[in-house]
Every structure is written in C-alpha cells, then in structure tokens.
Amino acid sequence: MEDASMLGQAPAEIEQNTNGSHVPAVVPNQTSDFLERVKAGMSIAADISRADIVLYQMADNGLLVIAHAMPNSISSLYRQSALGRTYHRRERPLVTEALTTGRHARRQRDLLNGGAPVEEEVWPVIDNNGVVVAAFSVLTNLIECERHRRRKRIFQTAVRWLKWMAVHGELRGAEELSPFKEYDGILYINEEGVIEYLSGIATNLYRRLGILDDLRGRSLSGLETNDEAVCARALRVQRCLEDTVEFGDHYWVHKAIPLRQVRPRWRQPETWFNIHALPLAPAGVFLLIHDATEARHRAQELEVKSALIKEVHHRVKNNLASVASLVRMQARRITSVEDALTALADTEERIRSVAIIHEFLARDEGRPINMREVCQRIVEEVKRIEEKPGQVITITLTGPSLYLSSRQATACSLAINELMSNAIEHSSEPVMRDVLVDVVLEDGGDFVRLSVTDDGPGLPHDFNLGTARGLGLQIVRTLAQEDLKGKLEIYGNVPKGTTAMVEFPKAPLTEA
C-alpha cells in the first residue's frame, strides 16, 4: 500500500506496489541528454496544463518514476513527489502500453481513495532515433478538465502543441522560467502577432493599466506594455525567455514560450508520432504575465529599511565614539571628586541626546509631521554630539513650516541628519576648525527641496557621485531615490564649500 502522505487534498491514493519497496530500481541506460530536455520542459507544461506530469521508464521490476512535475498553478494531486517510486506494470496500463507499443492513450480513472476521478493521458517519449525511451503521463482532475473544455478552442489546441513539444524535448530554455502561478495571466498570440486568447486574469491585469477594451483580435504591437519585444525575441531564437518590464509604477514579469506544430498534412490523429522526423511550423507564442508590482515594492521597501538599519548602526557607532572620546578628554582633567561628578553628568547628557535622536528615528508613523520642527531638533542634537571642545559649530536653519507624511518625514530626517554629520566631518578635516553649516527647506507646492551647505574645502577635483562609495552618500542616495522617489545632487561652491541637495515629489499627507 502506498504511503498515505503521497497524495494531496483527498485521502491516500490506493496504489499496490508488488515488491513493497520504496527503493527505486536500477534502470539500464541512464537518462540521456534528450530525457534531460524532456524533464526541463515538464514544470512549465504542468503549470499551464494545470496537471501533474509524471515521467516513467521501464525497469526490471516494474515502472520507475524518473521525474514528477507538480503544478504551481493549481493544487497538486500529490502531497509528495512520486519521484523514485516503482509501480507494477498492471497498475499503470496506459503507461505500459505507451512504453511497449508507442501508442498515445487517454482514459478516466479513480486515482484517489473514495473515488475522486482524474483524467490520465499518456504519450510515448520518442528520442531522435525513433526509439520509445519513456512514457509521459498527464494527470488532471476532472473539474479542471471541464474548465479546460470550456475555454476557447484555439487555447486548447495551443496547450496540446505545448504538450507535444514537452514530450519531445522541444521546450528549450524552459528550465530557466520561473513558475506560472494561480494568479498569473496567459495569452496566446498567433504567428501574425494577433491576440487570439487571453485568460480572465490577464484581462484584469490589463484593466489595471486602464486598457478596458477587448484585446482579442488586436495586434500585440498596439499595447504599450512592451509585450511584443519579448515575444519577438523568443520567436526569433526559438527559445523560452523571461523578462521583467517596468512601466509607470508597474512591474510585470513576461514569460514567452514559442510554439511549433507538425504541418497539417503530416498529422496522424490516431497514433502518436515522432515529430523529430517531421517538418515543424511556427504556431505562435504563449505569453505568461506575472504582476510583480507589489513584490517589487516590498523589495524596495526592504532595501530602504536595510539602508535605515545601516544608518542606525552608522550613527550609533559614531555617536558612541564621540561619547567615548569626550569621556577620555574629560577623564584627563579630573583632579577631584567634584570634577568626576561633573564629567559623569556631562556624559549622561551626551548619552541622553543620542537616545533622543534614535527615539526620533524610530518615531511612529501615521500622522503629518512638521519637518521644520523635526529639523530644528536634529540641528540641536547634531551640534551637541558633533561639536568638540574648542570648536564652534554654527548650524542655521531656514525655511517654512513644511508638513510631510510620516513616511517621507522619517526618510527626509535621516537624510538631513546624515548630510549635516557628513558636512561637519569633512569641513573639520584635516585640522579641527570652526564649522558653518546652512540647512534650507523649500516647499515647492508639489515638491520639496532640502539643501545642506558647508564652508569646508569643497569637493575633490575627481569627485563623481555615481561612483562614490562612502556609506553616508550611499544611504542618502538610496533614501532619495528609492523611498522619496527623488534625486540627490552634490556640487562644489565658489570660492569654497559644498552643497548637497535632495529634491523629491511631495506625497499625500495621508500616505503611511
């Protein structure tokens, strides 16, 4: 009796294994390159067919499963892969017939305990020499079979072409495709580039872009989603291709599968034939669409959060170093208990200011924030932290009260904090000197511009923002471009000094 954990939703499949063993049999003539190509195409074929595909070879003690593709577009009939299992030939009569006679067959069978039926379709796998080397079994639950029969005839035909190609190892590049999943769309485009079929999910995806017309019968080139480019490349190289396309705020993953068919005059409907020996004709292309917009935005948010974490570590390290330096300097001057108490009080104040900065960085989002007030707090804390004994740091802040969403205010405050700290650091080198920094906020109505200008020595003659590798600039650039959807510019002033400017579009105040 088969392990009850093998199969999916229903109770265990009743499969009698005559030798009672789960150890795969040793098969002469190990899998060839041809069979590897067949296996490579099984996964995408299973996804589009919405079926389990099992590949068998004849073994000394029965039928050995050498590959099993479980679909990503629908629940598999199996809880575990059948790979490596051995069946008696009587248990798989269609598979045995395909392997021994080279015939294609289909029938309905009760696969699951309790009588849940499936349709089984089996093809012989014929190598380039016309020899049957395996059996390609497709198992589809009857509900999905009925859904498939209700789809357009051209789609049914195209799926059959896809299976033909998979059986004969003609789906080149299929192993490089990501899975086709339940909420992905699919189109069939004929060899003239005209859309003949698109699924309901594909229709909804195009509607999200504002394309409300019926696309059937329209040329693919008329769309503005760059669909045609990947299809044209796939047809040109006769290979499955995958590409990510960005347009506006949308990210789509395109998968193009070029199809070929045996020319009509060569078809033999009653038997399964070796297409390697017959002429093939282009038969259009399957275009699979995955909307990766939400996933891409999550990835971008993760990248921004990673930058924020780096910023926190960077600031903690620098702030603790400043506190440690001050403690060392104050320790050298301690000559009495009173001096020690004063030093401890000063140190406590420094640590408290660091805590305030990091409390602000972790500020709860959800309401509009007055950016000028935030900047004023940052100015005060940065000055207290960065100013060394004997040094005067002057930071001026100009600009109106400017309200931003909490998300934009957090990213903006981190950028200002980093730019001011960098300006002070570089203006104080190589010899400590007094520093003047100007911070300017500008409200352009639909955009915000903030700039930080120092009176330091200016930029190196070979400075290039695109290749700058400093952590501070990398953090600000990530915040400006990814989170604020804006830009960062840095330029030198005459006769001295440097200005760093961040400009970004203002988001709605209700944005999280």
Short mmCIF file of C-alpha atoms in Angstrom, two decimals:
data_model
loop_
_atom_site.label_atom_id
_atom_site.label_comp_id
_atom_site.label_asym_id
_atom_site.label_seq_id
_atom_site.Cartn_x
_atom_site.Cartn_y
_atom_site.Cartn_z
CA MET A 1 0.00 0.00 0.00
CA GLU A 2 1.35 3.45 -0.89
CA ASP A 3 2.26 5.88 1.82
CA ALA A 4 -0.89 7.88 2.73
CA SER A 5 1.13 11.11 2.71
CA MET A 6 1.84 10.83 -1.02
CA LEU A 7 -1.29 12.49 -2.37
CA GLY A 8 -3.00 15.84 -1.97
CA GLN A 9 -6.33 17.09 -0.76
CA ALA A 10 -8.25 13.79 -0.52
CA PRO A 11 -7.31 10.60 1.39
CA ALA A 12 -4.44 8.47 0.22
CA GLU A 13 -4.23 7.05 -3.30
CA ILE A 14 -4.62 3.27 -3.37
CA GLU A 15 -1.57 2.05 -5.27
CA GLN A 16 -0.36 -1.52 -4.80
CA ASN A 17 3.40 -1.87 -5.12
CA THR A 18 4.10 -5.55 -5.66
CA ASN A 19 7.61 -5.55 -4.29
CA GLY A 20 6.51 -3.46 -1.26
CA SER A 21 9.63 -1.34 -1.60
CA HIS A 22 10.12 2.40 -1.89
CA VAL A 23 13.67 1.97 -3.20
CA PRO A 24 13.96 2.92 -6.88
CA ALA A 25 15.01 0.20 -9.25
CA VAL A 26 18.23 0.41 -11.22
CA VAL A 27 17.47 1.25 -14.83
CA PRO A 28 19.87 0.36 -17.62
CA ASN A 29 20.92 3.16 -19.93
CA GLN A 30 20.81 6.12 -17.57
CA THR A 31 18.89 9.25 -18.51
CA SER A 32 20.22 10.78 -21.72
CA ASP A 33 20.59 14.41 -22.68
CA PHE A 34 17.34 14.05 -24.57
CA LEU A 35 15.47 12.96 -21.45
CA GLU A 36 17.01 15.86 -19.57
CA ARG A 37 15.44 18.21 -22.14
CA VAL A 38 12.10 16.47 -21.64
CA LYS A 39 12.38 16.88 -17.87
CA ALA A 40 13.32 20.55 -18.28
CA GLY A 41 10.02 21.29 -20.00
CA MET A 42 7.79 19.36 -17.62
CA SER A 43 7.40 22.06 -14.96
CA ILE A 44 6.04 24.84 -17.19
CA ALA A 45 3.92 22.30 -19.08
CA ALA A 46 2.41 21.14 -15.78
CA ASP A 47 1.72 24.74 -14.74
CA ILE A 48 -0.05 25.69 -17.97
CA SER A 49 -1.89 22.36 -18.25
CA ARG A 50 -2.84 22.61 -14.55
CA ALA A 51 -1.96 18.97 -14.11
CA ASP A 52 0.61 16.64 -12.57
CA ILE A 53 3.07 15.28 -15.12
CA VAL A 54 4.90 12.04 -14.33
CA LEU A 55 7.69 10.55 -16.45
CA TYR A 56 8.19 6.76 -16.37
CA GLN A 57 10.82 4.36 -17.65
CA MET A 58 10.66 0.60 -17.86
CA ALA A 59 12.63 -1.13 -15.10
CA ASP A 60 13.41 -4.77 -14.37
CA ASN A 61 10.84 -4.86 -11.57
CA GLY A 62 8.19 -2.54 -12.99
CA LEU A 63 7.74 1.12 -13.96
CA LEU A 64 10.14 3.61 -12.40
CA VAL A 65 9.19 7.27 -11.97
CA ILE A 66 12.20 9.28 -13.18
CA ALA A 67 10.59 12.74 -12.95
CA HIS A 68 7.48 14.32 -11.47
CA ALA A 69 6.36 17.92 -12.12
CA MET A 70 3.81 19.19 -9.59
CA PRO A 71 1.88 22.25 -10.85
CA ASN A 72 2.24 25.69 -9.26
CA SER A 73 -0.99 26.96 -10.83
CA ILE A 74 -3.29 24.53 -9.00
CA SER A 75 -3.15 22.15 -6.05
CA SER A 76 -1.23 19.02 -6.91
CA LEU A 77 -2.87 15.62 -6.72
CA TYR A 78 0.13 14.56 -4.64
CA ARG A 79 1.30 15.61 -1.21
CA GLN A 80 4.81 14.38 -2.03
CA SER A 81 6.69 13.88 -5.24
CA ALA A 82 6.40 10.42 -6.77
CA LEU A 83 10.00 10.61 -7.98
CA GLY A 84 11.83 7.34 -7.41
CA ARG A 85 8.77 5.17 -6.85
CA THR A 86 8.28 1.88 -8.71
CA TYR A 87 4.90 0.53 -9.86
CA HIS A 88 3.83 -2.83 -11.22
CA ARG A 89 3.03 -2.69 -14.92
CA ARG A 90 -0.57 -3.75 -14.29
CA GLU A 91 -1.05 -0.71 -12.06
CA ARG A 92 -0.26 1.67 -14.94
CA PRO A 93 -1.76 0.02 -18.03
CA LEU A 94 -1.64 3.17 -20.19
CA VAL A 95 1.98 3.77 -19.26
CA THR A 96 2.85 0.14 -20.03
CA GLU A 97 1.05 0.37 -23.36
CA ALA A 98 2.87 3.58 -24.32
CA LEU A 99 6.25 2.07 -23.47
CA THR A 100 5.64 -1.23 -25.27
CA THR A 101 3.59 -0.18 -28.32
CA GLY A 102 4.40 3.52 -28.73
CA ARG A 103 0.73 4.47 -28.64
CA HIS A 104 -0.89 7.52 -27.11
CA ALA A 105 -3.94 6.85 -24.91
CA ARG A 106 -6.33 8.64 -22.58
CA ARG A 107 -8.87 7.48 -20.05
CA GLN A 108 -10.66 8.45 -16.87
CA ARG A 109 -9.55 6.66 -13.73
CA ASP A 110 -10.22 6.72 -10.00
CA LEU A 111 -6.95 7.92 -8.62
CA LEU A 112 -7.96 8.88 -5.09
CA ASN A 113 -9.39 6.75 -2.32
CA GLY A 114 -13.12 7.39 -2.21
CA GLY A 115 -13.50 7.53 -5.99
CA ALA A 116 -12.28 11.07 -6.78
CA PRO A 117 -11.72 10.77 -10.55
CA VAL A 118 -8.98 12.17 -12.75
CA GLU A 119 -8.21 12.02 -16.43
CA GLU A 120 -4.96 10.31 -17.37
CA GLU A 121 -3.33 10.92 -20.74
CA VAL A 122 -0.10 9.16 -21.67
CA TRP A 123 2.27 9.70 -24.58
CA PRO A 124 5.32 7.68 -25.56
CA VAL A 125 8.53 9.70 -25.38
CA ILE A 126 10.43 9.08 -28.62
CA ASP A 127 14.07 10.06 -28.98
CA ASN A 128 15.82 11.37 -32.09
CA ASN A 129 16.31 7.81 -33.35
CA GLY A 130 12.61 6.99 -33.14
CA VAL A 131 13.02 4.80 -30.05
CA VAL A 132 10.49 4.90 -27.18
CA VAL A 133 12.58 5.74 -24.11
CA ALA A 134 9.92 6.84 -21.59
CA ALA A 135 6.22 7.48 -21.00
CA PHE A 136 4.84 10.98 -20.37
CA SER A 137 1.75 10.79 -18.14
CA VAL A 138 -0.52 13.80 -17.51
CA LEU A 139 -2.98 13.53 -14.61
CA THR A 140 -5.73 16.17 -14.41
CA ASN A 141 -8.63 16.35 -12.00
CA LEU A 142 -11.99 16.27 -13.79
CA ILE A 143 -13.04 19.71 -12.56
CA GLU A 144 -10.02 21.23 -14.28
CA CYS A 145 -10.67 19.08 -17.36
CA GLU A 146 -14.17 20.55 -17.62
CA ARG A 147 -12.83 24.09 -17.20
CA HIS A 148 -10.32 23.44 -19.96
CA ARG A 149 -13.04 22.18 -22.32
CA ARG A 150 -14.95 25.42 -21.78
CA ARG A 151 -12.01 27.54 -22.89
CA LYS A 152 -11.53 28.70 -26.48
CA ARG A 153 -10.69 26.00 -28.98
CA ILE A 154 -7.51 27.81 -30.03
CA PHE A 155 -6.28 27.75 -26.43
CA GLN A 156 -6.97 24.03 -26.14
CA THR A 157 -5.05 23.46 -29.36
CA ALA A 158 -2.13 25.60 -28.20
CA VAL A 159 -1.92 23.68 -24.92
CA ARG A 160 -1.76 20.48 -26.93
CA TRP A 161 1.09 21.89 -29.03
CA LEU A 162 2.84 22.73 -25.76
CA LYS A 163 2.49 19.14 -24.55
CA TRP A 164 3.80 17.82 -27.89
CA MET A 165 6.88 19.99 -27.53
CA ALA A 166 7.39 18.97 -23.91
CA VAL A 167 7.12 15.27 -24.78
CA HIS A 168 9.77 15.67 -27.49
CA GLY A 169 12.15 17.90 -25.52
CA GLU A 170 11.45 20.93 -27.71
CA LEU A 171 10.77 23.46 -24.92
CA ARG A 172 14.28 24.85 -24.96
CA GLY A 173 15.08 27.25 -22.14
CA ALA A 174 12.01 26.19 -20.15
CA GLU A 175 14.18 25.30 -17.16
CA GLU A 176 15.10 29.00 -16.86
CA LEU A 177 11.50 30.15 -16.46
CA SER A 178 10.02 31.00 -13.10
CA PRO A 179 6.80 29.12 -12.20
CA PHE A 180 3.45 30.06 -13.73
CA LYS A 181 1.15 30.52 -10.75
CA GLU A 182 -2.54 30.63 -9.98
CA TYR A 183 -2.96 34.41 -10.29
CA ASP A 184 -0.83 34.86 -13.41
CA GLY A 185 -2.35 35.74 -16.77
CA ILE A 186 -1.85 33.91 -20.05
CA LEU A 187 -2.27 34.97 -23.68
CA TYR A 188 -1.99 33.07 -26.92
CA ILE A 189 -0.64 35.16 -29.79
CA ASN A 190 -0.66 33.72 -33.30
CA GLU A 191 2.26 33.85 -35.72
CA GLU A 192 1.00 37.18 -37.12
CA GLY A 193 1.23 38.76 -33.66
CA VAL A 194 -2.54 38.89 -33.09
CA ILE A 195 -4.02 38.07 -29.68
CA GLU A 196 -6.40 35.13 -30.12
CA TYR A 197 -6.88 34.25 -26.46
CA LEU A 198 -6.32 35.82 -23.07
CA SER A 199 -7.42 34.49 -19.71
CA GLY A 200 -9.72 36.34 -17.34
CA ILE A 201 -6.76 37.10 -15.07
CA ALA A 202 -4.82 38.58 -18.00
CA THR A 203 -7.85 40.74 -18.86
CA ASN A 204 -7.95 42.06 -15.29
CA LEU A 205 -4.22 42.80 -15.33
CA TYR A 206 -4.60 44.94 -18.45
CA ARG A 207 -7.58 46.69 -16.91
CA ARG A 208 -5.37 47.78 -14.03
CA LEU A 209 -3.39 49.67 -16.66
CA GLY A 210 -6.52 51.35 -17.98
CA ILE A 211 -6.88 49.07 -21.03
CA LEU A 212 -10.59 48.27 -20.90
CA ASP A 213 -11.22 47.13 -24.49
CA ASP A 214 -11.49 43.51 -25.55
CA LEU A 215 -7.95 42.65 -26.69
CA ARG A 216 -8.90 39.59 -28.71
CA GLY A 217 -8.20 40.20 -32.35
CA ARG A 218 -5.86 43.09 -31.61
CA SER A 219 -2.20 43.18 -32.56
CA LEU A 220 0.24 42.79 -29.69
CA SER A 221 2.24 45.72 -31.08
CA GLY A 222 -0.64 48.08 -30.24
CA LEU A 223 -0.08 47.70 -26.49
CA GLU A 224 2.27 49.92 -24.51
CA THR A 225 3.49 47.24 -22.13
CA ASN A 226 6.47 46.04 -24.20
CA ASP A 227 4.81 42.63 -24.59
CA GLU A 228 5.80 42.40 -28.23
CA ALA A 229 9.55 42.68 -27.60
CA VAL A 230 9.94 39.51 -25.52
CA CYS A 231 7.64 37.54 -27.84
CA ALA A 232 9.59 38.64 -30.92
CA ARG A 233 12.89 37.62 -29.30
CA ALA A 234 11.52 34.24 -28.23
CA LEU A 235 10.24 33.52 -31.74
CA ARG A 236 13.50 34.65 -33.30
CA VAL A 237 15.70 32.39 -31.19
CA GLN A 238 13.04 29.65 -30.77
CA ARG A 239 13.67 29.53 -27.03
CA CYS A 240 11.62 30.25 -23.91
CA LEU A 241 12.51 33.67 -22.49
CA GLU A 242 11.68 35.63 -19.36
CA ASP A 243 11.94 39.38 -18.90
CA THR A 244 10.89 41.98 -16.33
CA VAL A 245 9.28 45.13 -17.71
CA GLU A 246 8.77 48.38 -15.82
CA PHE A 247 6.21 50.93 -16.97
CA GLY A 248 4.97 53.65 -14.66
CA ASP A 249 4.54 52.17 -11.20
CA HIS A 250 4.01 48.68 -12.58
CA TYR A 251 6.44 45.76 -12.82
CA TRP A 252 5.44 42.81 -14.96
CA VAL A 253 7.33 39.58 -15.49
CA HIS A 254 6.85 38.32 -19.05
CA LYS A 255 7.47 34.71 -19.99
CA ALA A 256 7.30 33.91 -23.71
CA ILE A 257 7.04 30.31 -24.93
CA PRO A 258 7.36 29.92 -28.72
CA LEU A 259 5.15 27.13 -30.06
CA ARG A 260 5.60 24.87 -33.06
CA GLN A 261 3.34 22.27 -34.63
CA VAL A 262 3.55 19.47 -37.14
CA ARG A 263 2.34 20.70 -40.51
CA PRO A 264 -1.31 19.67 -41.09
CA ARG A 265 -0.62 17.28 -43.97
CA TRP A 266 1.66 15.25 -41.72
CA ARG A 267 -0.79 14.80 -38.85
CA GLN A 268 -1.85 11.30 -37.91
CA PRO A 269 -4.67 11.69 -35.37
CA GLU A 270 -4.98 8.03 -34.43
CA THR A 271 -1.35 7.49 -33.44
CA TRP A 272 1.41 9.31 -31.64
CA PHE A 273 4.28 10.07 -33.98
CA ASN A 274 7.93 11.10 -33.81
CA ILE A 275 7.98 14.82 -34.59
CA HIS A 276 11.79 14.76 -34.79
CA ALA A 277 11.45 13.22 -38.24
CA LEU A 278 8.70 15.58 -39.45
CA PRO A 279 8.71 19.22 -40.55
CA LEU A 280 7.55 21.74 -37.94
CA ALA A 281 5.88 25.11 -38.47
CA PRO A 282 5.76 28.15 -36.14
CA ALA A 283 2.49 28.20 -34.22
CA GLY A 284 2.58 31.46 -32.32
CA VAL A 285 3.57 32.03 -28.73
CA PHE A 286 2.24 31.73 -25.20
CA LEU A 287 2.78 34.94 -23.22
CA LEU A 288 2.58 34.49 -19.45
CA ILE A 289 2.18 37.60 -17.30
CA HIS A 290 3.02 37.88 -13.62
CA ASP A 291 2.27 41.17 -11.87
CA ALA A 292 5.33 41.67 -9.67
CA THR A 293 4.43 45.25 -8.70
CA GLU A 294 3.59 44.53 -5.08
CA ALA A 295 6.55 42.19 -4.63
CA ARG A 296 8.91 44.74 -6.20
CA HIS A 297 7.60 47.49 -3.95
CA ARG A 298 8.09 45.24 -0.94
CA ALA A 299 11.64 44.54 -2.11
CA GLN A 300 12.28 48.26 -2.50
CA GLU A 301 10.86 48.92 0.95
CA LEU A 302 13.12 46.19 2.32
CA GLU A 303 16.09 47.81 0.60
CA VAL A 304 15.19 51.15 2.14
CA LYS A 305 14.73 49.58 5.56
CA SER A 306 18.11 47.91 5.13
CA ALA A 307 19.58 51.33 4.42
CA LEU A 308 17.87 52.66 7.54
CA ILE A 309 19.33 49.86 9.61
CA LYS A 310 22.78 50.66 8.23
CA GLU A 311 22.13 54.29 9.10
CA VAL A 312 21.20 53.37 12.66
CA HIS A 313 24.36 51.27 13.06
CA HIS A 314 26.43 54.04 11.46
CA ARG A 315 25.03 56.73 13.75
CA VAL A 316 25.23 54.55 16.88
CA LYS A 317 28.88 53.78 16.14
CA ASN A 318 29.78 57.42 15.51
CA ASN A 319 27.78 58.73 18.43
CA LEU A 320 29.22 56.21 20.85
CA ALA A 321 32.69 57.03 19.54
CA SER A 322 32.00 60.72 20.20
CA VAL A 323 30.84 59.93 23.74
CA ALA A 324 33.90 57.75 24.36
CA SER A 325 36.22 60.48 23.05
CA LEU A 326 34.60 63.06 25.30
CA VAL A 327 34.88 60.75 28.31
CA ARG A 328 38.59 60.29 27.62
CA MET A 329 39.14 64.03 27.26
CA GLN A 330 37.22 64.78 30.44
CA ALA A 331 38.97 61.99 32.34
CA ARG A 332 42.36 63.66 31.75
CA ARG A 333 41.11 66.80 33.50
CA ILE A 334 39.67 65.11 36.59
CA THR A 335 41.57 66.13 39.71
CA SER A 336 38.81 65.92 42.30
CA VAL A 337 35.54 64.23 43.15
CA GLU A 338 33.68 67.33 42.00
CA ASP A 339 35.34 67.14 38.60
CA ALA A 340 34.39 63.48 38.32
CA LEU A 341 30.74 64.20 39.14
CA THR A 342 30.65 66.98 36.55
CA ALA A 343 32.18 64.69 33.92
CA LEU A 344 29.61 61.98 34.67
CA ALA A 345 26.76 64.49 34.37
CA ASP A 346 28.08 65.73 31.03
CA THR A 347 28.46 62.16 29.80
CA GLU A 348 24.91 61.35 30.89
CA GLU A 349 23.68 64.37 28.89
CA ARG A 350 25.51 63.22 25.79
CA ILE A 351 24.07 59.72 26.05
CA ARG A 352 20.60 61.17 26.56
CA SER A 353 20.89 63.23 23.37
CA VAL A 354 21.90 60.11 21.45
CA ALA A 355 18.84 58.34 22.85
CA ILE A 356 16.62 61.23 21.69
CA ILE A 357 17.98 61.02 18.14
CA HIS A 358 17.32 57.29 17.94
CA GLU A 359 13.91 57.73 19.52
CA PHE A 360 13.13 60.12 16.65
CA LEU A 361 14.46 57.68 14.05
CA ALA A 362 12.06 55.06 15.38
CA ARG A 363 9.18 57.54 15.56
CA ASP A 364 5.75 56.04 14.99
CA GLU A 365 4.32 56.80 11.55
CA GLY A 366 0.74 57.70 10.79
CA ARG A 367 0.26 61.49 11.05
CA PRO A 368 1.64 64.57 9.25
CA ILE A 369 4.86 65.89 10.72
CA ASN A 370 6.17 69.46 10.75
CA MET A 371 9.52 68.99 9.05
CA ARG A 372 10.89 72.32 10.25
CA GLU A 373 10.38 71.33 13.90
CA VAL A 374 11.98 67.97 13.24
CA CYS A 375 14.96 69.65 11.55
CA GLN A 376 15.37 72.02 14.47
CA ARG A 377 15.63 69.08 16.87
CA ILE A 378 18.12 67.37 14.59
CA VAL A 379 20.19 70.55 14.33
CA GLU A 380 20.38 70.88 18.10
CA GLU A 381 21.26 67.24 18.69
CA VAL A 382 23.81 67.03 15.88
CA LYS A 383 25.53 70.16 17.14
CA ARG A 384 25.65 68.82 20.69
CA ILE A 385 27.01 65.49 19.56
CA GLU A 386 29.47 66.67 16.91
CA GLU A 387 30.91 69.82 18.48
CA LYS A 388 34.34 69.23 20.04
CA PRO A 389 35.90 71.27 22.88
CA GLY A 390 37.48 74.40 21.43
CA GLN A 391 35.39 74.14 18.29
CA VAL A 392 32.36 76.21 17.31
CA ILE A 393 29.77 74.64 15.04
CA THR A 394 27.14 77.03 13.72
CA ILE A 395 24.11 75.49 12.01
CA THR A 396 21.46 77.79 10.54
CA LEU A 397 18.02 76.54 9.53
CA THR A 398 15.79 78.48 7.17
CA GLY A 399 12.52 77.58 5.51
CA PRO A 400 8.78 77.46 6.19
CA SER A 401 6.75 75.04 8.27
CA LEU A 402 6.55 72.08 5.96
CA TYR A 403 4.23 69.15 6.65
CA LEU A 404 5.08 65.72 5.30
CA SER A 405 3.62 62.25 5.71
CA SER A 406 5.31 60.33 8.49
CA ARG A 407 6.99 58.02 5.95
CA GLN A 408 8.51 60.85 3.95
CA ALA A 409 9.40 62.81 7.10
CA THR A 410 11.32 59.85 8.54
CA ALA A 411 13.32 59.31 5.35
CA CYS A 412 13.86 63.06 4.96
CA SER A 413 15.07 63.46 8.57
CA LEU A 414 17.53 60.59 8.16
CA ALA A 415 18.89 62.21 5.00
CA ILE A 416 19.29 65.61 6.72
CA ASN A 417 20.92 64.00 9.76
CA GLU A 418 23.42 62.18 7.55
CA LEU A 419 24.17 65.19 5.35
CA MET A 420 24.77 67.50 8.31
CA SER A 421 27.04 65.00 10.04
CA ASN A 422 29.00 64.46 6.84
CA ALA A 423 29.28 68.22 6.26
CA ILE A 424 30.68 68.75 9.76
CA GLU A 425 33.04 65.81 9.49
CA HIS A 426 34.54 66.82 6.14
CA SER A 427 34.68 70.54 6.98
CA SER A 428 36.70 69.75 10.13
CA GLU A 429 39.42 67.86 8.24
CA PRO A 430 42.37 67.65 8.26
CA VAL A 431 42.71 70.05 11.22
CA MET A 432 39.83 70.75 13.56
CA ARG A 433 38.29 74.13 12.80
CA ASP A 434 35.09 76.05 13.36
CA VAL A 435 32.32 74.98 11.02
CA LEU A 436 29.39 76.81 9.45
CA VAL A 437 26.53 74.74 8.00
CA ASP A 438 23.38 76.13 6.36
CA VAL A 439 20.25 73.96 6.14
CA VAL A 440 17.49 75.22 3.83
CA LEU A 441 13.97 73.81 3.42
CA GLU A 442 11.92 74.76 0.34
CA ASP A 443 8.25 73.97 -0.26
CA GLY A 444 7.58 73.95 -3.99
CA GLY A 445 3.92 73.02 -3.65
CA ASP A 446 4.10 69.63 -5.29
CA PHE A 447 7.77 69.04 -4.50
CA VAL A 448 10.21 69.52 -1.61
CA ARG A 449 13.83 70.60 -1.83
CA LEU A 450 16.27 70.50 1.05
CA SER A 451 19.91 71.51 0.89
CA VAL A 452 22.86 71.35 3.27
CA THR A 453 25.80 73.67 2.58
CA ASP A 454 29.13 73.73 4.44
CA ASP A 455 32.10 76.13 4.34
CA GLY A 456 34.70 73.37 4.02
CA PRO A 457 37.43 72.89 1.40
CA GLY A 458 34.99 71.70 -1.28
CA LEU A 459 34.87 68.58 -3.41
CA PRO A 460 37.93 66.73 -4.76
CA HIS A 461 38.59 67.52 -8.42
CA ASP A 462 37.85 63.92 -9.40
CA PHE A 463 34.63 63.55 -7.37
CA ASN A 464 31.88 61.55 -9.09
CA LEU A 465 28.58 61.00 -7.28
CA GLY A 466 27.79 57.97 -9.42
CA THR A 467 30.92 56.12 -8.29
CA ALA A 468 31.20 57.49 -4.74
CA ARG A 469 31.39 54.57 -2.32
CA GLY A 470 31.09 56.35 1.02
CA LEU A 471 28.42 54.78 3.22
CA GLY A 472 26.88 58.16 4.00
CA LEU A 473 26.32 59.05 0.36
CA GLN A 474 25.04 55.57 -0.42
CA ILE A 475 22.47 55.87 2.36
CA VAL A 476 21.29 59.32 1.26
CA ARG A 477 21.15 58.27 -2.40
CA THR A 478 19.05 55.21 -1.51
CA LEU A 479 16.70 57.28 0.62
CA ALA A 480 16.34 59.98 -2.05
CA GLN A 481 15.80 57.65 -5.00
CA GLU A 482 14.01 54.63 -3.56
CA ASP A 483 11.97 55.94 -0.63
CA LEU A 484 11.42 59.58 -1.59
CA LYS A 485 11.31 58.88 -5.36
CA GLY A 486 13.54 61.88 -5.93
CA LYS A 487 17.16 62.69 -6.62
CA LEU A 488 20.40 63.64 -4.88
CA GLU A 489 22.81 66.23 -6.31
CA ILE A 490 26.16 67.37 -4.90
CA TYR A 491 28.19 70.29 -6.24
CA GLY A 492 31.07 72.47 -5.14
CA ASN A 493 30.73 76.19 -4.45
CA VAL A 494 32.99 79.19 -5.14
CA PRO A 495 35.31 80.02 -3.53
CA LYS A 496 34.82 77.12 -1.12
CA GLY A 497 32.27 74.79 0.38
CA THR A 498 29.96 72.02 -0.80
CA THR A 499 26.19 71.81 -1.23
CA ALA A 500 24.19 68.58 -1.11
CA MET A 501 20.63 68.87 -2.39
CA VAL A 502 17.78 66.36 -2.17
CA GLU A 503 14.62 67.03 -4.20
CA PHE A 504 11.53 64.82 -4.22
CA PRO A 505 7.79 64.99 -5.03
CA LYS A 506 5.51 65.62 -2.09
CA ALA A 507 3.33 62.65 -1.25
CA PRO A 508 -0.24 62.89 0.13
CA LEU A 509 -0.26 63.63 3.85
CA THR A 510 -2.35 60.51 4.47
CA GLU A 511 0.33 58.22 2.97
CA ALA A 512 1.67 55.77 5.51
#
